[in-house]
GROMACS .gro file of C-alpha atoms in nm:
model
  263
    1MET     CA    1   6.306  26.182   7.124
    2LEU     CA    2   5.973  26.029   7.104
    3HIS     CA    3   5.758  26.093   7.362
    4ARG     CA    4   5.475  25.758   7.530
    5PHE     CA    5   5.209  25.975   7.732
    6SER     CA    6   5.062  25.756   8.079
    7LYS     CA    7   4.897  25.788   8.330
    8GLN     CA    8   5.222  25.902   8.498
    9GLY     CA    9   5.346  26.196   8.296
   10VAL     CA   10   5.535  26.230   7.967
   11ILE     CA   11   5.768  25.916   7.881
   12CYS     CA   12   6.067  26.028   7.718
   13ILE     CA   13   6.268  25.739   7.479
   14THR     CA   14   6.565  25.800   7.242
   15GLN     CA   15   6.618  25.862   6.927
   16PRO     CA   16   6.877  25.574   6.978
   17ASN     CA   17   6.697  25.325   7.218
   18HIS     CA   18   6.439  25.374   6.960
   19ALA     CA   19   6.690  25.212   6.694
   20TRP     CA   20   6.824  24.911   6.996
   21LEU     CA   21   6.449  24.852   6.949
   22SER     CA   22   6.429  24.797   6.570
   23GLY     CA   23   6.763  24.640   6.550
   24GLN     CA   24   6.605  24.365   6.830
   25LEU     CA   25   6.347  24.319   6.557
   26ALA     CA   26   6.572  24.239   6.281
   27GLN     CA   27   6.732  23.977   6.542
   28ALA     CA   28   6.432  23.787   6.554
   29TRP     CA   29   6.281  23.876   6.148
   30GLY     CA   30   6.255  23.635   5.926
   31ASN     CA   31   6.072  23.264   5.790
   32GLU     CA   32   5.947  23.107   5.509
   33THR     CA   33   5.703  23.369   5.384
   34PHE     CA   34   5.939  23.661   5.485
   35GLY     CA   35   6.237  23.509   5.435
   36GLN     CA   36   6.588  23.548   5.515
   37LEU     CA   37   6.821  23.834   5.565
   38PHE     CA   38   7.113  23.899   5.368
   39PRO     CA   39   7.378  24.031   5.553
   40ARG     CA   40   7.243  23.891   5.834
   41LYS     CA   41   7.434  24.072   6.120
   42GLU     CA   42   7.545  24.379   5.941
   43VAL     CA   43   7.154  24.466   5.853
   44CYS     CA   44   7.116  24.413   6.202
   45LEU     CA   45   7.313  24.643   6.273
   46GLY     CA   46   7.190  24.882   6.059
   47ALA     CA   47   6.876  24.854   6.197
   48GLU     CA   48   7.011  24.905   6.575
   49GLN     CA   49   7.240  25.144   6.463
   50HIS     CA   50   7.036  25.380   6.243
   51ASP     CA   51   6.964  25.651   6.440
   52ILE     CA   52   7.338  25.716   6.622
   53GLY     CA   53   7.331  26.066   6.430
   54TRP     CA   54   7.126  26.077   6.711
   55LEU     CA   55   7.350  26.049   7.027
   56GLY     CA   56   7.465  26.434   7.052
   57TRP     CA   57   7.148  26.594   7.035
   58GLU     CA   58   7.018  26.371   7.328
   59GLN     CA   59   7.248  26.426   7.581
   60ALA     CA   60   7.179  26.793   7.565
   61PRO     CA   61   6.760  26.779   7.413
   62THR     CA   62   6.653  27.063   7.430
   63LEU     CA   63   6.312  27.218   7.514
   64ASN     CA   64   6.006  27.316   7.333
   65PRO     CA   65   5.845  27.594   7.551
   66GLN     CA   66   5.503  27.499   7.304
   67THR     CA   67   5.464  27.158   7.543
   68GLY     CA   68   5.704  27.218   7.808
   69TYR     CA   69   5.886  26.862   7.687
   70PRO     CA   70   6.190  26.791   7.508
   71HIS     CA   71   6.143  26.867   7.082
   72SER     CA   72   6.038  26.514   6.998
   73PHE     CA   73   6.191  26.411   6.668
   74LYS     CA   74   5.890  26.541   6.435
   75GLU     CA   75   5.904  26.902   6.655
   76LEU     CA   76   6.286  27.023   6.509
   77SER     CA   77   6.368  27.249   6.228
   78THR     CA   78   6.498  27.107   5.895
   79GLN     CA   79   6.851  27.258   5.929
   80GLU     CA   80   6.838  27.148   6.285
   81HIS     CA   81   6.740  26.772   6.136
   82ILE     CA   82   7.030  26.853   5.856
   83ASN     CA   83   7.316  26.870   6.152
   84ILE     CA   84   7.211  26.575   6.285
   85TRP     CA   85   7.182  26.329   6.016
   86SER     CA   86   7.440  26.491   5.869
   87GLY     CA   87   7.698  26.323   6.097
   88ALA     CA   88   7.520  26.006   6.121
   89ARG     CA   89   7.702  25.802   5.855
   90LYS     CA   90   8.052  25.928   5.995
   91SER     CA   91   7.955  25.798   6.356
   92ALA     CA   92   7.818  25.406   6.176
   93LEU     CA   93   8.148  25.416   5.942
   94PRO     CA   94   8.428  25.253   6.165
   95LEU     CA   95   8.142  25.027   6.267
   96SER     CA   96   8.066  24.904   5.957
   97ARG     CA   97   8.033  24.954   5.613
   98TYR     CA   98   7.734  24.833   5.491
   99ALA     CA   99   7.593  24.916   5.851
  100ALA     CA  100   7.675  25.321   5.766
  101LEU     CA  101   7.547  25.260   5.377
  102LEU     CA  102   7.201  25.171   5.552
  103VAL     CA  103   7.217  25.475   5.818
  104SER     CA  104   7.317  25.657   5.476
  105LEU     CA  105   6.989  25.554   5.344
  106HIS     CA  106   6.767  25.547   5.583
  107GLY     CA  107   6.833  25.899   5.611
  108THR     CA  108   6.847  25.996   5.219
  109ARG     CA  109   6.458  25.822   5.176
  110LEU     CA  110   6.328  26.053   5.478
  111TYR     CA  111   6.344  26.307   5.289
  112GLU     CA  112   6.244  26.165   4.969
  113LYS     CA  113   5.920  26.053   5.137
  114TYR     CA  114   5.910  26.328   5.399
  115THR     CA  115   5.892  26.660   5.144
  116SER     CA  116   5.783  26.939   5.345
  117TRP     CA  117   6.142  27.088   5.359
  118GLN     CA  118   6.069  27.202   4.987
  119ASN     CA  119   5.858  27.494   5.101
  120SER     CA  120   6.052  27.693   5.234
  121PRO     CA  121   6.372  27.744   4.970
  122THR     CA  122   6.637  27.767   5.295
  123SER     CA  123   6.572  27.422   5.331
  124THR     CA  124   6.550  27.320   4.981
  125GLN     CA  125   6.868  27.427   4.965
  126ILE     CA  126   6.953  27.269   5.307
  127VAL     CA  127   6.872  26.921   5.246
  128GLY     CA  128   6.999  26.916   4.895
  129ASP     CA  129   7.335  26.964   4.993
  130PHE     CA  130   7.268  26.720   5.181
  131LEU     CA  131   7.121  26.461   4.949
  132LYS     CA  132   7.411  26.524   4.717
  133HIS     CA  133   7.644  26.444   4.960
  134GLU     CA  134   7.508  26.171   5.055
  135TYR     CA  135   7.464  26.020   4.730
  136ALA     CA  136   7.800  26.071   4.676
  137PHE     CA  137   7.909  25.891   4.924
  138GLN     CA  138   7.615  25.600   4.879
  139LYS     CA  139   7.783  25.564   4.541
  140GLU     CA  140   8.145  25.577   4.665
  141ILE     CA  141   8.094  25.321   4.941
  142ILE     CA  142   7.909  25.077   4.712
  143ALA     CA  143   8.184  25.089   4.468
  144ILE     CA  144   8.417  24.992   4.763
  145LEU     CA  145   8.163  24.697   4.892
  146LYS     CA  146   8.161  24.572   4.490
  147ASN     CA  147   8.508  24.487   4.534
  148ASP     CA  148   8.521  24.278   4.819
  149GLU     CA  149   8.459  23.899   4.791
  150TYR     CA  150   8.259  23.939   5.077
  151TYR     CA  151   7.979  24.188   5.041
  152ALA     CA  152   7.929  24.182   4.675
  153PRO     CA  153   7.674  23.983   4.629
  154TYR     CA  154   7.503  24.221   4.842
  155VAL     CA  155   7.534  24.543   4.707
  156THR     CA  156   7.356  24.452   4.415
  157PRO     CA  157   7.024  24.749   4.346
  158GLU     CA  158   6.754  24.463   4.461
  159VAL     CA  159   6.939  24.329   4.760
  160ILE     CA  160   7.020  24.695   4.871
  161GLU     CA  161   6.613  24.806   4.788
  162ARG     CA  162   6.557  24.507   5.030
  163ASN     CA  163   6.690  24.595   5.279
  164ARG     CA  164   6.645  25.005   5.348
  165LYS     CA  165   6.274  24.867   5.294
  166LEU     CA  166   6.338  24.595   5.576
  167VAL     CA  167   6.481  24.906   5.804
  168ALA     CA  168   6.204  25.132   5.715
  169THR     CA  169   5.976  24.823   5.852
  170TRP     CA  170   6.192  24.771   6.189
  171ASP     CA  171   6.204  25.230   6.231
  172ALA     CA  172   5.839  25.184   6.176
  173LEU     CA  173   5.709  24.865   6.438
  174SER     CA  174   6.003  25.043   6.702
  175ILE     CA  175   5.791  25.404   6.631
  176ILE     CA  176   5.466  25.224   6.742
  177CYS     CA  177   5.580  24.966   6.990
  178CYS     CA  178   5.764  25.322   7.211
  179GLN     CA  179   5.462  25.544   7.122
  180GLY     CA  180   5.290  25.239   7.251
  181LEU     CA  181   4.934  25.178   7.063
  182SER     CA  182   4.579  25.280   7.057
  183HIS     CA  183   4.434  25.177   6.785
  184ASP     CA  184   4.476  24.969   6.468
  185GLU     CA  185   4.797  25.044   6.261
  186GLU     CA  186   4.972  24.986   5.946
  187VAL     CA  187   5.300  24.888   5.810
  188THR     CA  188   5.327  24.916   5.421
  189LYS     CA  189   5.573  24.790   5.197
  190VAL     CA  190   5.738  24.509   5.412
  191PRO     CA  191   5.967  24.265   5.185
  192THR     CA  192   5.889  23.995   5.207
  193SER     CA  193   6.060  23.666   5.038
  194ASP     CA  194   5.889  23.686   4.667
  195GLY     CA  195   5.754  24.057   4.700
  196GLU     CA  196   5.603  24.355   4.939
  197THR     CA  197   5.292  24.297   5.206
  198THR     CA  198   5.116  24.529   5.474
  199LEU     CA  199   5.148  24.444   5.870
  200LYS     CA  200   4.822  24.495   6.018
  201LEU     CA  201   4.896  24.571   6.370
  202SER     CA  202   4.618  24.546   6.661
  203LEU     CA  203   4.574  24.576   7.027
  204ILE     CA  204   4.572  24.238   7.241
  205GLU     CA  205   4.638  24.382   7.618
  206GLU     CA  206   4.772  24.686   7.818
  207LYS     CA  207   4.958  24.647   8.164
  208ASP     CA  208   5.175  24.914   8.340
  209TYR     CA  209   5.495  24.973   8.110
  210HIS     CA  210   5.419  24.674   7.892
  211GLN     CA  211   5.161  24.575   7.553
  212CYS     CA  212   5.052  24.276   7.384
  213ILE     CA  213   4.971  24.360   6.978
  214GLY     CA  214   4.870  24.130   6.719
  215ILE     CA  215   5.022  24.137   6.410
  216TYR     CA  216   4.872  23.952   6.089
  217PRO     CA  217   5.079  23.861   5.839
  218TRP     CA  218   5.370  23.684   6.093
  219PRO     CA  219   5.703  23.773   5.984
  220PHE     CA  220   5.937  23.639   6.265
  221GLN     CA  221   6.074  23.344   6.364
  222GLN     CA  222   5.975  23.254   6.681
  223ASP     CA  223   5.572  23.273   6.726
  224GLU     CA  224   5.581  23.501   7.011
  225VAL     CA  225   5.896  23.782   7.018
  226THR     CA  226   5.912  24.041   7.269
  227VAL     CA  227   6.095  24.322   7.351
  228ILE     CA  228   6.241  24.538   7.542
  229TYR     CA  229   6.385  24.914   7.598
  230GLU     CA  230   6.417  25.229   7.789
  231GLY     CA  231   6.239  25.554   7.860
  232ARG     CA  232   6.230  25.836   8.107
  233LEU     CA  233   5.943  25.988   8.319
  234LEU     CA  234   5.875  26.318   8.338
  235TRP     CA  235   5.604  26.392   8.553
  236GLN     CA  236   5.498  26.751   8.452
  237PRO     CA  237   5.559  27.008   8.201
  238PHE     CA  238   5.879  27.272   8.237
  239ASN     CA  239   5.947  27.584   8.129
  240ASP     CA  240   6.276  27.612   8.169
  241GLU     CA  241   6.539  27.416   7.955
  242LYS     CA  242   6.831  27.347   8.229
  243ALA     CA  243   6.527  27.214   8.472
  244MET     CA  244   6.426  26.960   8.206
  245ARG     CA  245   6.736  26.830   8.123
  246GLU     CA  246   6.859  26.798   8.518
  247ALA     CA  247   6.499  26.627   8.551
  248LEU     CA  248   6.573  26.354   8.292
  249MET     CA  249   6.971  26.331   8.435
  250GLY     CA  250   6.782  26.199   8.757
  251ASP     CA  251   6.626  25.902   8.877
  252CYS     CA  252   6.347  25.874   8.606
  253TRP     CA  253   6.380  25.612   8.419
  254VAL     CA  254   6.118  25.372   8.351
  255SER     CA  255   6.202  24.970   8.166
  256LEU     CA  256   5.915  24.926   7.861
  257SER     CA  257   5.823  24.559   7.685
  258THR     CA  258   5.633  24.528   7.462
  259THR     CA  259   5.478  24.119   7.368
  260LEU     CA  260   5.428  24.041   6.978
  261LYS     CA  261   5.179  23.777   6.876
  262ALA     CA  262   5.058  23.629   6.585
  263GLU     CA  263   4.699  23.685   6.493
   0.00000   0.00000   0.00000
């Protein structure tokens, strides 16, 4: 879950909803500078479903007693994260083999990039076992896709790595949109048609539940892109998990939007 702080309270945005936003960005992506997506539909699906493993947890989020709000994705323990990510590829596989590969790659990359789990012998063992199984799945699914005439061109190391980085890019952009941009930010290692670049983001305008954000260089097909997503507004913190969950199930939904423009 992601938190967005507003004057009215804390807006809670689920991981699958954030992933839906990522999928919207993927569908709008691509131009002469940034290239196109291959295979487009499967890459967009992978972006949209990259947090599918969170579906179960988000139906019954846990309370962080220190904040009084649901745990954010950064506040869960290593074991809780592993429980979530261990089921992600299994949930994605019935949708698409290629999307399941991207979901798995996104999960393993998170643990390769953020290595605080290495500070604990227990966490090291837990994550090590997870990575071992995910790497084996990735190797197996790539071998299967290589035997498929349609997918074979899209499972070369270069194409897979480009698509993995694209999913990471949309994930980062989506998190910024969901949490709300309060200062200039950058998204690095963004694939282009002939290399990589850094996207620079700045706030142009903000009103109620809408932000307008400028981006340079411009990576989308159209001159302007608006994404829609949803959150649930909690007016106050809780000291009881059941009460918090009941509040989230009530009529507390808000519609959010972000318009992206070329800077």
